[in-house]
XYZ file of N, CA and C in Angstrom:
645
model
N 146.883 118.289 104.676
C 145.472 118.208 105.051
C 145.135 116.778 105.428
N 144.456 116.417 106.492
C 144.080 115.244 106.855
C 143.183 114.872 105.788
N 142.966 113.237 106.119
C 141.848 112.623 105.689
C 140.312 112.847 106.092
N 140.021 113.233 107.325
C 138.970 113.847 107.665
C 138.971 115.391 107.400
N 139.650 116.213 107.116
C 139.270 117.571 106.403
C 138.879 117.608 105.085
N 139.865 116.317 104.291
C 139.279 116.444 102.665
C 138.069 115.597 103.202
N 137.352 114.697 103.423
C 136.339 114.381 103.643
C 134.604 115.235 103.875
N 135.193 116.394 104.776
C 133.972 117.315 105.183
C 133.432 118.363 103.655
N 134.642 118.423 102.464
C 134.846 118.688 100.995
C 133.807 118.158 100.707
N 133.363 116.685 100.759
C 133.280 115.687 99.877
C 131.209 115.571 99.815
N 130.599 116.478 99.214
C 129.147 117.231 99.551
C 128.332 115.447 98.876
N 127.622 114.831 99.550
C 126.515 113.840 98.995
C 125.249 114.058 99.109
N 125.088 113.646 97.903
C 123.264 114.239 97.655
C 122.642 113.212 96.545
N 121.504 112.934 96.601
C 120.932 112.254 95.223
C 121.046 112.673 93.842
N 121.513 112.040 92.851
C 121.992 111.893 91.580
C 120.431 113.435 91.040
N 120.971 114.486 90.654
C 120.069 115.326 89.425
C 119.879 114.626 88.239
N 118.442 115.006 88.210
C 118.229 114.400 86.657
C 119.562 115.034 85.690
N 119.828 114.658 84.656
C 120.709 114.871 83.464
C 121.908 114.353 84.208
N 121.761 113.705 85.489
C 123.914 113.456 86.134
C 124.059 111.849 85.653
N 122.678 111.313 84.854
C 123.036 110.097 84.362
C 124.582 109.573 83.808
N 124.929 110.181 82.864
C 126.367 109.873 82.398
C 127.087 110.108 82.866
N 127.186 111.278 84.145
C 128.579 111.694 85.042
C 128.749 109.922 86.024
N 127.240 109.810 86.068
C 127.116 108.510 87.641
C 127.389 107.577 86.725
N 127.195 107.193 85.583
C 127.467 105.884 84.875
C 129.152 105.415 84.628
N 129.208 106.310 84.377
C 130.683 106.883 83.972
C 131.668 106.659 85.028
N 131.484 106.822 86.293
C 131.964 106.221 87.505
C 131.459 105.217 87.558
N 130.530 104.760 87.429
C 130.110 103.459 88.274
C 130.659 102.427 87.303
N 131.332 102.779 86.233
C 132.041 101.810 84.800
C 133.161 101.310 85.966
N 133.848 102.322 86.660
C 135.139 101.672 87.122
C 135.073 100.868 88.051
N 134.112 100.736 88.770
C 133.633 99.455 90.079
C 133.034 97.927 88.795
N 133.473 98.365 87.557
C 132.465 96.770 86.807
C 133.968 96.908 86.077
N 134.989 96.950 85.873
C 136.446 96.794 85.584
C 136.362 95.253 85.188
N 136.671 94.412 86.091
C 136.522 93.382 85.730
C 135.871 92.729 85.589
N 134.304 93.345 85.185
C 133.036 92.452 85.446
C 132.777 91.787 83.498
N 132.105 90.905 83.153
C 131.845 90.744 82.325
C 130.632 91.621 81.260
N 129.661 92.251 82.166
C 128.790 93.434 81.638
C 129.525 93.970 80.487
N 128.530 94.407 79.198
C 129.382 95.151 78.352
C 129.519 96.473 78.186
N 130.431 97.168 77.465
C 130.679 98.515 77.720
C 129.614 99.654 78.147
N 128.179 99.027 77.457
C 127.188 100.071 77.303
C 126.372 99.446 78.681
N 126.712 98.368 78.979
C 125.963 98.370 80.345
C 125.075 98.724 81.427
N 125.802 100.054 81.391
C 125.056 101.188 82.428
C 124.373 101.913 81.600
N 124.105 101.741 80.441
C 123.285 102.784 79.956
C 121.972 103.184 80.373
N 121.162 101.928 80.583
C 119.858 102.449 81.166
C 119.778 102.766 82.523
N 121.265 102.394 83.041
C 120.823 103.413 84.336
C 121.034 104.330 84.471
N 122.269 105.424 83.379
C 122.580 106.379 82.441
C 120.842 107.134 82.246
N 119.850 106.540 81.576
C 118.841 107.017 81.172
C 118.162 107.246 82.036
N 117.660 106.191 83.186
C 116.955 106.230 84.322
C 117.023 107.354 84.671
N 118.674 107.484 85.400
C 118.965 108.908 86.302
C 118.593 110.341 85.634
N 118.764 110.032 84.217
C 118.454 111.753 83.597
C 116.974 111.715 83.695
N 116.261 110.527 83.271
C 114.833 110.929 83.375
C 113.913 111.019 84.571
N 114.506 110.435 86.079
C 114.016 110.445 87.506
C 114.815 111.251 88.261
N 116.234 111.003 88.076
C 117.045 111.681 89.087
C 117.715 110.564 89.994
N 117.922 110.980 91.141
C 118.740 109.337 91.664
C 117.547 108.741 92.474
N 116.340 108.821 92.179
C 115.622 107.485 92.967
C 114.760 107.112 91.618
N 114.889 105.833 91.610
C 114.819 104.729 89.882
C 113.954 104.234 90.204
N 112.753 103.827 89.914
C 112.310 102.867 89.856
C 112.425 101.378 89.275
N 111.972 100.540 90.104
C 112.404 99.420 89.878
C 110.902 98.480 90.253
N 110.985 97.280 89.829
C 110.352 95.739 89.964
C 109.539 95.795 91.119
N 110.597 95.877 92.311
C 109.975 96.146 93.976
C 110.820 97.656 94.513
N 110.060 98.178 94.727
C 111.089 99.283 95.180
C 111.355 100.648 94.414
N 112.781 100.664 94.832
C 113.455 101.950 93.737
C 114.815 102.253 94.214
N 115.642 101.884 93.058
C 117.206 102.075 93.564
C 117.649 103.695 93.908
N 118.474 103.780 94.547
C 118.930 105.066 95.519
C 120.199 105.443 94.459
N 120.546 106.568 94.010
C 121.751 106.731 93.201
C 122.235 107.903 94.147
N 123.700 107.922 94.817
C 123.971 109.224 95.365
C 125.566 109.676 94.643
N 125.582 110.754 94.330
C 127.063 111.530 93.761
C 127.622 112.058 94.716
N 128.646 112.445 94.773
C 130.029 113.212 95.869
C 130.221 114.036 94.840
N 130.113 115.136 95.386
C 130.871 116.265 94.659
C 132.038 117.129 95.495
N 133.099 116.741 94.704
C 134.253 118.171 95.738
C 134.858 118.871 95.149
N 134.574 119.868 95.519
C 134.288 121.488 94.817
C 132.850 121.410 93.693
N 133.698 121.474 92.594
C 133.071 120.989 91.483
C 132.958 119.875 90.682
N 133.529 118.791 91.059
C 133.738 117.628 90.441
C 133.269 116.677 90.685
N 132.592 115.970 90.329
C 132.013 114.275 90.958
C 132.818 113.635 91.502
N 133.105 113.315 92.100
C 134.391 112.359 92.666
C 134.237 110.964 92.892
N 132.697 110.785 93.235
C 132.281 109.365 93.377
C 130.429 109.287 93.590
N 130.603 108.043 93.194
C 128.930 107.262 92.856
C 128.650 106.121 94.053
N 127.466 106.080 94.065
C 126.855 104.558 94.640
C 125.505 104.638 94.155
N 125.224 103.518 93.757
C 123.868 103.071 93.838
C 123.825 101.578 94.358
N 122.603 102.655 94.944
C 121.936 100.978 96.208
C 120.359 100.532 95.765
N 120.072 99.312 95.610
C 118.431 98.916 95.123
C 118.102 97.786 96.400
N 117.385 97.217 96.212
C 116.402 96.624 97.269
C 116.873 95.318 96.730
N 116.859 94.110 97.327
C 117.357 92.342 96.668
C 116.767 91.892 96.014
N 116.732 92.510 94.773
C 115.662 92.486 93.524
C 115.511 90.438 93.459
N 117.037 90.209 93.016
C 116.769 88.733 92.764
C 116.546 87.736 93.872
N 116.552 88.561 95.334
C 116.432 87.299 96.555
C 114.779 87.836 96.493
N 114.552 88.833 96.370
C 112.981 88.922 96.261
C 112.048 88.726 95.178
N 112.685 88.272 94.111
C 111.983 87.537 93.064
C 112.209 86.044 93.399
N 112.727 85.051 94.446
C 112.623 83.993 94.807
C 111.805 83.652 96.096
N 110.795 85.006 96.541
C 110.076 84.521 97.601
C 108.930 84.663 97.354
N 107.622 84.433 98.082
C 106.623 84.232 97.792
C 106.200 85.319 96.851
N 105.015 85.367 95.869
C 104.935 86.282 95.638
C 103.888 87.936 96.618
N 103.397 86.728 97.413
C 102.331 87.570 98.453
C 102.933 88.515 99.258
N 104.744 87.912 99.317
C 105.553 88.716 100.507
C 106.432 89.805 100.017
N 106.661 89.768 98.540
C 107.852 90.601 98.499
C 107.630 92.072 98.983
N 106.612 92.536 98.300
C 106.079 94.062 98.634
C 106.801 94.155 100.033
N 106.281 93.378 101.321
C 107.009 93.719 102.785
C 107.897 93.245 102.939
N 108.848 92.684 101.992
C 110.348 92.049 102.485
C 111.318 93.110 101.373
N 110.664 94.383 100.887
C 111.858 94.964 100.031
C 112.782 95.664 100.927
N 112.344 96.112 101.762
C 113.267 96.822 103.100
C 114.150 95.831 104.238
N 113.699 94.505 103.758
C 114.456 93.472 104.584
C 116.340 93.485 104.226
N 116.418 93.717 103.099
C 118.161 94.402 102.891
C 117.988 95.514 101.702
N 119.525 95.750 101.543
C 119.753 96.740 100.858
C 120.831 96.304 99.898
N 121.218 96.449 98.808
C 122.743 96.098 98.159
C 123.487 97.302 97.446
N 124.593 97.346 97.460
C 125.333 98.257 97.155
C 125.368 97.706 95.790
N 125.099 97.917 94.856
C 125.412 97.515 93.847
C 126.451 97.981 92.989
N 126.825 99.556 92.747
C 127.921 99.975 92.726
C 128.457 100.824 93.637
N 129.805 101.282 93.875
C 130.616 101.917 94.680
C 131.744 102.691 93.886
N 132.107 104.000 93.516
C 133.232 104.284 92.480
C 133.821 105.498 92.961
N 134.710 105.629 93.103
C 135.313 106.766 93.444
C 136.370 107.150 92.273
N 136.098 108.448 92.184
C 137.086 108.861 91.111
C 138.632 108.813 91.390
N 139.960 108.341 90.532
C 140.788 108.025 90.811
C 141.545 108.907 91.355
N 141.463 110.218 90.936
C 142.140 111.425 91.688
C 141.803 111.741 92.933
N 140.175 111.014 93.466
C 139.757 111.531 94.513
C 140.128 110.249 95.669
N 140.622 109.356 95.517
C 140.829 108.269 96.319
C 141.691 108.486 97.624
N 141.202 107.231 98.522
C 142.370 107.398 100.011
C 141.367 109.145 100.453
N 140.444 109.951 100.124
C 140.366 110.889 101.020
C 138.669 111.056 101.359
N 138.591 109.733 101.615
C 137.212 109.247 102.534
C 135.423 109.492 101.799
N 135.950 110.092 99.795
C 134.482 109.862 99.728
C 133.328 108.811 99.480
N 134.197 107.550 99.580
C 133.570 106.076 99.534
C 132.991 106.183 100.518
N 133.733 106.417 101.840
C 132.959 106.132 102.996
C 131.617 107.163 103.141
N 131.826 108.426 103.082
C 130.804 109.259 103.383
C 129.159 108.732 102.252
N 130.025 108.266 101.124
C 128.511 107.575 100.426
C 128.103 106.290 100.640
N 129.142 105.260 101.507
C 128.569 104.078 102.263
C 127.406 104.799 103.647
N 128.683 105.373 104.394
C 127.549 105.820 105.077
C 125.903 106.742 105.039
N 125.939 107.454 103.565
C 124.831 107.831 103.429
C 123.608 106.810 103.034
N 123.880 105.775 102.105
C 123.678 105.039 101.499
C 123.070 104.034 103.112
N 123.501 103.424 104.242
C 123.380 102.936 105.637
C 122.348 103.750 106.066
N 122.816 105.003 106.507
C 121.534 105.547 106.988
C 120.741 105.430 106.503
N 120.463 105.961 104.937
C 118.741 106.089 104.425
C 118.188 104.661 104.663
N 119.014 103.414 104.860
C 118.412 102.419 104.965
C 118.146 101.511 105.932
N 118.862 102.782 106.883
C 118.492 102.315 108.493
C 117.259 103.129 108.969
N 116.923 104.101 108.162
C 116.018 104.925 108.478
C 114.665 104.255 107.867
N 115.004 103.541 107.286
C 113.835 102.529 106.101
C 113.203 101.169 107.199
N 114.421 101.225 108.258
C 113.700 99.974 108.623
C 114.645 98.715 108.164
N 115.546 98.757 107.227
C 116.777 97.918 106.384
C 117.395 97.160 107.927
N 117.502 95.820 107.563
C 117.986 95.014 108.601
C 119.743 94.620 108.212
N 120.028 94.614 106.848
C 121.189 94.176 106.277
C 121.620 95.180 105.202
N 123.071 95.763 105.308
C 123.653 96.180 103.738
C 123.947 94.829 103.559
N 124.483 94.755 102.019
C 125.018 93.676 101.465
C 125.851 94.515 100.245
N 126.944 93.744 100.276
C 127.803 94.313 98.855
C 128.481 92.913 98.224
N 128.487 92.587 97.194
C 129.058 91.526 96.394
C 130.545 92.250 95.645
N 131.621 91.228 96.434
C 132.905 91.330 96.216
C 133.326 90.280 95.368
N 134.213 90.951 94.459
C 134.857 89.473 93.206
C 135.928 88.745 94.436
N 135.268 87.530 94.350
C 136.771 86.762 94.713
C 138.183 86.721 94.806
N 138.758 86.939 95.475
C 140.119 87.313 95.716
C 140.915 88.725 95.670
N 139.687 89.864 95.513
C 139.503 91.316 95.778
C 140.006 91.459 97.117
N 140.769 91.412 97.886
C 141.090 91.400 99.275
C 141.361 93.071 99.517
N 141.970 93.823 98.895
C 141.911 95.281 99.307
C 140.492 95.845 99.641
N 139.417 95.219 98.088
C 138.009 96.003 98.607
C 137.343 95.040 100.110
N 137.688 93.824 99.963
C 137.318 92.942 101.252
C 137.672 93.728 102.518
N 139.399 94.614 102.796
C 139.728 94.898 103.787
C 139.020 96.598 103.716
N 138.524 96.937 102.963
C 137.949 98.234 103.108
C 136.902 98.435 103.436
N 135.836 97.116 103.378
C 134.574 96.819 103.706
C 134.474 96.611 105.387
N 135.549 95.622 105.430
C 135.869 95.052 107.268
C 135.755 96.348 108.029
N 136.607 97.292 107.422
C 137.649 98.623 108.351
C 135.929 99.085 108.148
N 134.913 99.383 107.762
C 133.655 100.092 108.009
C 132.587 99.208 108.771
N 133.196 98.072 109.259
C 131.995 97.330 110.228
C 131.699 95.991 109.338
N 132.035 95.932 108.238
C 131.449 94.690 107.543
C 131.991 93.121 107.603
N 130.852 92.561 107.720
C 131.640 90.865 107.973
C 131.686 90.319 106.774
N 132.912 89.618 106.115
C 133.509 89.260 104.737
C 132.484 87.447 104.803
N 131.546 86.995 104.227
C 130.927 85.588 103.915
C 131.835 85.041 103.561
N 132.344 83.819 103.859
C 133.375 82.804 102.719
C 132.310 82.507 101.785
N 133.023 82.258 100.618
C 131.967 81.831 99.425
C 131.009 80.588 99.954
N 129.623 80.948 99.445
C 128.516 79.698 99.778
C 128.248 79.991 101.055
N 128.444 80.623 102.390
C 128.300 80.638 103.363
C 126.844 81.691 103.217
N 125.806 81.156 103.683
C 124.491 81.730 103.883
C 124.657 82.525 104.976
N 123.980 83.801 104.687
C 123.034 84.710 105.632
C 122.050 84.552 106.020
N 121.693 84.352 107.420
C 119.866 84.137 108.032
C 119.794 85.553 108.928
N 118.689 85.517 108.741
C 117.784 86.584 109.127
C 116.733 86.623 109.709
N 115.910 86.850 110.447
C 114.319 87.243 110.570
C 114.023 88.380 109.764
N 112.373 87.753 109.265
C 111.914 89.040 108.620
C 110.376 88.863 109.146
N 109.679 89.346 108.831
C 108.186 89.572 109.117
C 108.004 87.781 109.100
N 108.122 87.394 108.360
C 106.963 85.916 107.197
C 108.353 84.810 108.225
N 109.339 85.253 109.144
C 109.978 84.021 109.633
C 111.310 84.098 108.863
N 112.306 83.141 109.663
C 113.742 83.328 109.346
C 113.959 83.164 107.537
N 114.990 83.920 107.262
C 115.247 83.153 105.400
C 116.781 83.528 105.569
N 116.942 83.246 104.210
C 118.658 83.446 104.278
C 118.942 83.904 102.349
N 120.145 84.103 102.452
C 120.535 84.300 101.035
C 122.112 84.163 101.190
N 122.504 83.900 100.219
C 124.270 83.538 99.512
C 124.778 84.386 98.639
N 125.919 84.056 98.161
C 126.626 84.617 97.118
C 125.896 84.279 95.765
N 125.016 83.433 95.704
C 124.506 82.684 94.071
C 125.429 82.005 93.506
N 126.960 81.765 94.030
C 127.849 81.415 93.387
C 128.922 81.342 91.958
N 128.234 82.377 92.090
C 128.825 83.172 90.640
C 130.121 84.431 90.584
N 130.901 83.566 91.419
C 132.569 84.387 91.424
C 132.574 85.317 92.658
N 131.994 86.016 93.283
C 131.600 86.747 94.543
C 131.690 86.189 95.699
N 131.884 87.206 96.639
C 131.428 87.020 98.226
C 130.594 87.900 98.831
N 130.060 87.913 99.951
C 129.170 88.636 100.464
C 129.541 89.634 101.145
N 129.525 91.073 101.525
C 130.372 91.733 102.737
C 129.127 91.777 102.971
N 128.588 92.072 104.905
C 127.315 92.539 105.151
C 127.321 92.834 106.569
N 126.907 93.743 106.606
C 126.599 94.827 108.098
C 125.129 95.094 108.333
N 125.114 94.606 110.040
C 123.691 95.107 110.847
C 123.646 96.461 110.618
N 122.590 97.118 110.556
C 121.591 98.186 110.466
C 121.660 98.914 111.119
N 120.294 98.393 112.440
C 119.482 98.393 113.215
C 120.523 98.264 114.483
N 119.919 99.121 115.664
C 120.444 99.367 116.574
C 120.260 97.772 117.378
N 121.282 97.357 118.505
C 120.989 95.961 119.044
C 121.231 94.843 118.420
N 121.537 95.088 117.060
C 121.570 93.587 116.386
C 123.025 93.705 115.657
N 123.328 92.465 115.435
C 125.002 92.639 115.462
C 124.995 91.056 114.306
N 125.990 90.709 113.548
C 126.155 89.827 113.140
C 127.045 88.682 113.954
N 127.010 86.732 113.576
C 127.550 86.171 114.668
C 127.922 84.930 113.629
N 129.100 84.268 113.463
C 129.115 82.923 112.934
C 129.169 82.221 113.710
N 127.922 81.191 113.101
C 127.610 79.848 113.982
C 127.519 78.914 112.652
N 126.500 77.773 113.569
C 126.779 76.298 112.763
C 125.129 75.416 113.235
N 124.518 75.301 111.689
C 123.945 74.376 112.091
C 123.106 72.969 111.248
N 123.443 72.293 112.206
C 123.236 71.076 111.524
C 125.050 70.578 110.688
N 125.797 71.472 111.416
C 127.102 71.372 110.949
C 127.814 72.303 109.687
N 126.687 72.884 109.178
C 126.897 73.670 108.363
C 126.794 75.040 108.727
N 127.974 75.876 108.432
C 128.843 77.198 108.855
C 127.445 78.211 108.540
N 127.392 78.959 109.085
C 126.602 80.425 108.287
C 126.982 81.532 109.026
N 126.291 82.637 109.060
C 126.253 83.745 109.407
C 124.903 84.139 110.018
N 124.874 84.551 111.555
C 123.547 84.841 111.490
C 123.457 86.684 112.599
N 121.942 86.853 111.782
C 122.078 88.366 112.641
C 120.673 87.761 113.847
N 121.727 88.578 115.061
C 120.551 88.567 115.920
C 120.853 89.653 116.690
N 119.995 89.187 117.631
C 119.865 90.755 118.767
C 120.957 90.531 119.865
N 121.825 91.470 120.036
C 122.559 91.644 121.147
C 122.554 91.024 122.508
N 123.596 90.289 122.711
C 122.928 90.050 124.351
C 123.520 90.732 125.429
């Protein structure tokens, strides 16, 4: 069986209330090497049983979606709005800058279900709803020297940040940018929006990344 037949298997839909612990439970294996502690996910464990997969949050509301094939979960994502780049901007603006990106915050595929495309089908669900939002940027934070998830991000359109290398943008309120925070990560991040494409340039001598419109 190809990779695109087990794929069309692979059913995505928003997290049911009570699928808290099935989605936590996956999303443990994308924080492997993270420092978070075991119970970590619990309140997002709780969240999901008591909302379902759209959470509320600060600004916004994180997106939780499951893969199911046949009967089995096979894989998780949850995506929220740039909670901490939007707790560093004005406070007058965040309300209209929560749709300015999106972050993957987790990504998990169950180990039996791997190599047969249901990461991708929940990246790509996870893209649309947030191209449909108006979302100018995904963003996903990669551990440093992760080069398999780096080359799995590329192979779906995504441009890999060297560490410290800023993202600029336009948003409503004028250009801004955001980084890694420098805390062991890199940035992967893909245009949206139809026409606009990502480009490395330089200015003032210093490297970045910038999205603009097609020429």
């Amino acid at each position: 069986m190809t990779d695109q037949a087990r794929t069309r298997r692979a059913a995505v839909a928003l997290a049911a209330r009570g699928e808290g612990q099935e989605a936590a439970a996956l999303g443990a294996l994308a924080l492997q090497d993270s420092p978070l502690p075991a119970d970590g996910l619990s309140p997002l464990a709780a969240a999901i049983d008591h909302h379902g997969g759209c959470v509320p949050l600060p600004y916004g509301q994180g997106q939780c979606w499951v893969a199911r094939t046949g009967e089995a979960v096979s894989g998780m994502l949850y995506a929220t709005p740039p909670i901490r780049w939007l707790q560093q901007q004005p406070s007058p603006h965040r309300n209209s800058l929560i749709h300015s990106l999106v972050e993957i915050e987790l990504l998990a595929v169950a180990e039996s279900h791997r190599t047969q495309g249901v990461g991708t089908v929940l990246l790509q669900e996870a893209e649309n709803t947030a191209r449909a939002n108006g979302t100018h940027l995904a963003l996903a934070k990669i551990r440093i020297g992760a080069f398999p998830v780096m080359r799995w991000y590329r192979r779906r359109g995504y441009t890999i940040a060297a560490q410290n290398e800023p993202l600029v943008f336009a948003t409503c309120h004028g250009l801004t940018s955001c980084d890694d925070g420098s805390d062991g990560y890199q940035l992967a991040a893909k245009a949206l929006q139809p026409g606009t494409a990502l480009r490395r340039t330089a200015r003032a001598g210093t490297p970045l990344i910038l999205l603009e419109r097609d020429t």
